[in-house]
Tab-separated table of C-alpha atoms and ligand atoms in Angstrom:
chain	number	residue	atom	x	y	z
A	9	MET	CA	0.000	0.000	0.000
A	10	ILE	CA	1.485	3.312	-1.055
A	11	ASP	CA	0.134	6.571	0.323
A	12	THR	CA	0.864	10.109	-0.770
A	13	VAL	CA	1.753	12.133	2.299
A	14	TYR	CA	2.056	15.884	2.706
A	15	ILE	CA	4.512	17.056	5.349
A	16	GLY	CA	4.610	20.588	6.748
A	17	LEU	CA	8.046	22.010	7.546
A	18	GLY	CA	8.628	25.017	9.798
A	19	SER	CA	11.577	26.724	11.481
A	20	ASN	CA	12.236	30.075	13.086
A	21	LEU	CA	15.605	29.574	14.792
A	22	GLU	CA	19.223	29.118	13.774
A	23	GLN	CA	19.096	29.978	10.070
A	24	PRO	CA	15.630	28.667	9.266
A	25	GLU	CA	16.134	28.451	5.494
A	26	GLN	CA	19.107	26.143	5.970
A	27	GLN	CA	17.195	24.081	8.528
A	28	ILE	CA	14.410	23.523	6.006
A	29	GLN	CA	16.848	22.703	3.202
A	30	GLN	CA	18.588	20.126	5.392
A	31	ALA	CA	15.283	18.710	6.577
A	32	VAL	CA	14.219	18.209	2.954
A	33	ASP	CA	17.526	16.449	2.316
A	34	ALA	CA	16.683	14.160	5.254
A	35	LEU	CA	13.181	13.464	3.858
A	36	LYS	CA	14.827	12.324	0.628
A	37	LEU	CA	16.587	9.584	2.622
A	38	LEU	CA	13.496	8.162	4.366
A	39	PRO	CA	13.220	4.380	4.077
A	40	SER	CA	10.508	2.851	1.866
A	41	THR	CA	9.657	6.365	0.698
A	42	ASP	CA	9.943	8.241	-2.580
A	43	PHE	CA	10.340	11.990	-2.439
A	44	ILE	CA	7.991	13.731	-4.876
A	45	THR	CA	8.358	17.493	-4.506
A	46	VAL	CA	8.620	20.458	-2.173
A	47	SER	CA	7.004	23.881	-2.362
A	48	SER	CA	8.770	27.221	-2.426
A	49	LEU	CA	10.061	28.557	0.881
A	50	TYR	CA	7.636	30.991	2.502
A	51	SER	CA	8.174	33.605	5.178
A	52	SER	CA	5.261	33.717	7.634
A	53	LYS	CA	4.240	35.658	10.708
A	54	PRO	CA	4.340	33.597	13.899
A	55	MET	CA	1.051	32.044	14.875
A	56	GLY	CA	0.851	32.093	18.664
A	57	PRO	CA	3.129	34.287	20.785
A	58	GLN	CA	4.324	37.250	18.719
A	59	ASP	CA	7.601	37.725	20.617
A	60	GLN	CA	9.426	35.230	18.402
A	61	PRO	CA	11.049	35.465	14.940
A	62	ASP	CA	9.091	35.058	11.705
A	63	TYR	CA	8.993	31.503	10.381
A	64	ILE	CA	10.151	29.829	7.214
A	65	ASN	CA	7.556	27.282	6.093
A	66	ALA	CA	7.270	24.803	3.239
A	67	VAL	CA	5.274	21.684	2.381
A	68	ALA	CA	6.766	18.487	0.906
A	69	ALA	CA	5.048	15.553	-0.782
A	70	VAL	CA	6.280	11.958	-0.559
A	71	ASN	CA	4.966	8.531	-1.508
A	72	THR	CA	5.523	6.043	1.280
A	73	GLU	CA	4.995	2.428	2.161
A	74	LEU	CA	5.502	3.278	5.839
A	75	SER	CA	2.501	3.370	8.153
A	76	ALA	CA	1.553	6.725	9.620
A	77	ILE	CA	3.117	5.853	12.980
A	78	GLU	CA	6.284	4.555	11.336
A	79	LEU	CA	6.547	7.832	9.420
A	80	LEU	CA	5.871	9.826	12.600
A	81	ASP	CA	8.733	7.972	14.320
A	82	GLN	CA	11.035	8.820	11.424
A	83	LEU	CA	10.035	12.492	11.427
A	84	GLN	CA	10.487	12.802	15.185
A	85	GLN	CA	13.946	11.267	14.833
A	86	ILE	CA	14.808	13.889	12.234
A	87	GLU	CA	13.479	16.649	14.519
A	88	SER	CA	15.612	15.358	17.401
A	89	SER	CA	18.714	15.124	15.239
A	90	PHE	CA	18.194	18.798	14.372
A	91	GLY	CA	18.367	19.697	18.041
A	92	ARG	CA	14.648	20.136	18.514
A	93	VAL	CA	13.904	19.963	22.194
A	94	ARG	CA	10.357	18.731	22.716
A	95	LYS	CA	8.282	20.078	25.582
A	96	ASP	CA	9.492	23.589	24.822
A	97	GLN	CA	7.055	26.366	25.481
A	98	ARG	CA	3.706	25.713	23.848
A	99	TRP	CA	3.655	27.505	20.500
A	100	GLY	CA	7.148	28.879	21.095
A	101	ALA	CA	10.093	29.196	18.711
A	102	ARG	CA	11.577	26.007	17.259
A	103	VAL	CA	14.554	24.844	15.173
A	104	LEU	CA	12.478	22.371	13.173
A	105	ASP	CA	8.908	21.238	13.078
A	106	LEU	CA	7.828	18.374	10.814
A	107	ASP	CA	4.082	17.765	10.754
A	108	ILE	CA	2.164	15.066	8.921
A	109	LEU	CA	-0.577	17.157	7.317
A	110	LEU	CA	-2.296	14.494	5.235
A	111	PHE	CA	-1.673	10.765	4.927
A	112	GLY	CA	-3.466	9.585	1.824
A	113	ASN	CA	-7.148	9.853	2.601
A	114	GLN	CA	-6.708	8.481	6.115
A	115	VAL	CA	-8.368	10.024	9.138
A	116	ILE	CA	-6.374	9.225	12.274
A	117	ASN	CA	-7.243	10.209	15.831
A	118	SER	CA	-4.802	8.441	18.108
A	119	GLU	CA	-2.908	9.577	21.154
A	120	ARG	CA	0.226	10.392	19.174
A	121	LEU	CA	-1.246	11.500	15.900
A	122	THR	CA	-4.128	13.519	14.517
A	123	VAL	CA	-4.491	13.450	10.727
A	124	PRO	CA	-5.466	15.625	8.917
A	125	HIS	CA	-3.348	17.957	11.059
A	126	TYR	CA	-5.763	19.767	13.378
A	127	GLY	CA	-4.678	23.278	12.434
A	128	MET	CA	-4.029	22.962	8.728
A	129	LYS	CA	-7.328	24.397	7.497
A	130	VAL	CA	-6.737	27.741	9.205
A	131	ARG	CA	-2.995	28.173	8.683
A	132	GLU	CA	-2.015	30.235	5.652
A	133	PHE	CA	1.555	28.926	5.934
A	134	VAL	CA	0.224	25.401	5.288
A	135	ILE	CA	-2.575	26.115	2.813
A	136	TYR	CA	-0.616	28.258	0.326
A	137	PRO	CA	2.432	25.996	-0.042
A	138	LEU	CA	0.160	22.938	-0.182
A	139	ALA	CA	-1.942	24.537	-2.918
A	140	GLU	CA	1.270	25.355	-4.793
A	141	ILE	CA	2.297	21.687	-5.079
A	142	ALA	CA	-1.162	20.021	-5.135
A	143	GLU	CA	-3.668	22.404	-6.639
A	144	GLN	CA	-6.202	19.663	-7.338
A	145	LEU	CA	-6.076	18.273	-3.780
A	146	THR	CA	-9.252	17.450	-1.866
A	147	LEU	CA	-9.103	16.806	1.898
A	148	PRO	CA	-10.721	13.678	3.380
A	149	ASP	CA	-13.731	15.789	4.413
A	150	GLY	CA	-14.270	16.931	0.821
A	151	THR	CA	-12.792	20.428	1.216
A	152	LYS	CA	-10.832	21.526	-1.841
A	153	ILE	CA	-7.447	23.124	-1.240
A	154	LYS	CA	-8.221	25.829	-3.806
A	155	GLN	CA	-11.365	26.703	-1.859
A	156	LEU	CA	-9.393	26.963	1.393
A	157	GLN	CA	-6.833	29.155	-0.322
A	158	ALA	CA	-9.532	31.462	-1.665
A	159	THR	CA	-10.964	31.984	1.815
A	160	THR	CA	-7.698	32.233	3.805
A	161	ALA	CA	-5.916	35.581	4.120
A	162	GLU	CA	-2.212	35.610	3.281
A	163	ASN	CA	-1.442	37.406	6.556
A	164	GLY	CA	1.921	38.679	5.337
A	165	LEU	CA	2.993	35.363	3.803
A	166	PHE	CA	5.500	35.664	0.943
A	167	VAL	CA	7.841	33.461	-1.083
A	168	VAL	CA	11.501	33.892	-0.141
A	169	GLY	CA	13.123	31.234	-2.310
A	170	GLN	CA	13.290	27.772	-3.789
A	171	LEU	CA	15.107	24.693	-2.576
A	172	ASN	CA	17.626	22.698	-4.559
B	28	ROI	N1	3.754	29.965	13.056
B	28	ROI	C1	4.199	29.962	11.781
B	28	ROI	N2	4.082	31.074	11.043
B	28	ROI	N3	4.741	28.860	11.212
B	28	ROI	C2	4.861	27.698	11.912
B	28	ROI	O1	5.369	26.702	11.358
B	28	ROI	C3	4.416	27.670	13.239
B	28	ROI	N4	4.506	26.543	13.997
B	28	ROI	C4	4.057	26.480	15.233
B	28	ROI	C5	3.421	27.663	15.904
B	28	ROI	C6	4.196	27.973	17.165
B	28	ROI	C7	1.978	27.310	16.221
B	28	ROI	N5	3.417	28.849	15.085
B	28	ROI	C8	3.850	28.841	13.792
B	28	ROI	O2	4.151	25.360	15.900
């Protein structure tokens, strides 16, 4: 069984653009997984406490034979290897955040994992990069990404570059 998975990437510490580039390089090495594409890099205003730097965000697409939990384990390992300390302040600054946004058409509500990601439908820094790489996408609940994009304000979001 192969699922197409969309992964949100975010960083606002320690040279965020480089963190995202290196995280994408790490995604390309995931076992049993083919890397498909990654969006442009976007600068976004922090959601949550405003006394933290702006973020760099992107969304990547992969095809994987891993289960959702297996992929979550892999992503959390990557986060740790980038010096991400979990249990930091809720909604505070972070070196690297890797979120499973969508896992095929699966709906998952377990202790460790909520898919689709609970905040994705209201976060411009997820919706715009996702629409860039998957403009025909429909969420498991039938919402079209283009529709979300049309009804979500950019809130200062802008493209700062492309990855290699
Ligand atoms: N805000 C932005 N703009 N981008 C993020 O990736 C991000 N991630 C978070 C919180 C702290 C909610 N705010 C964010 O986890």
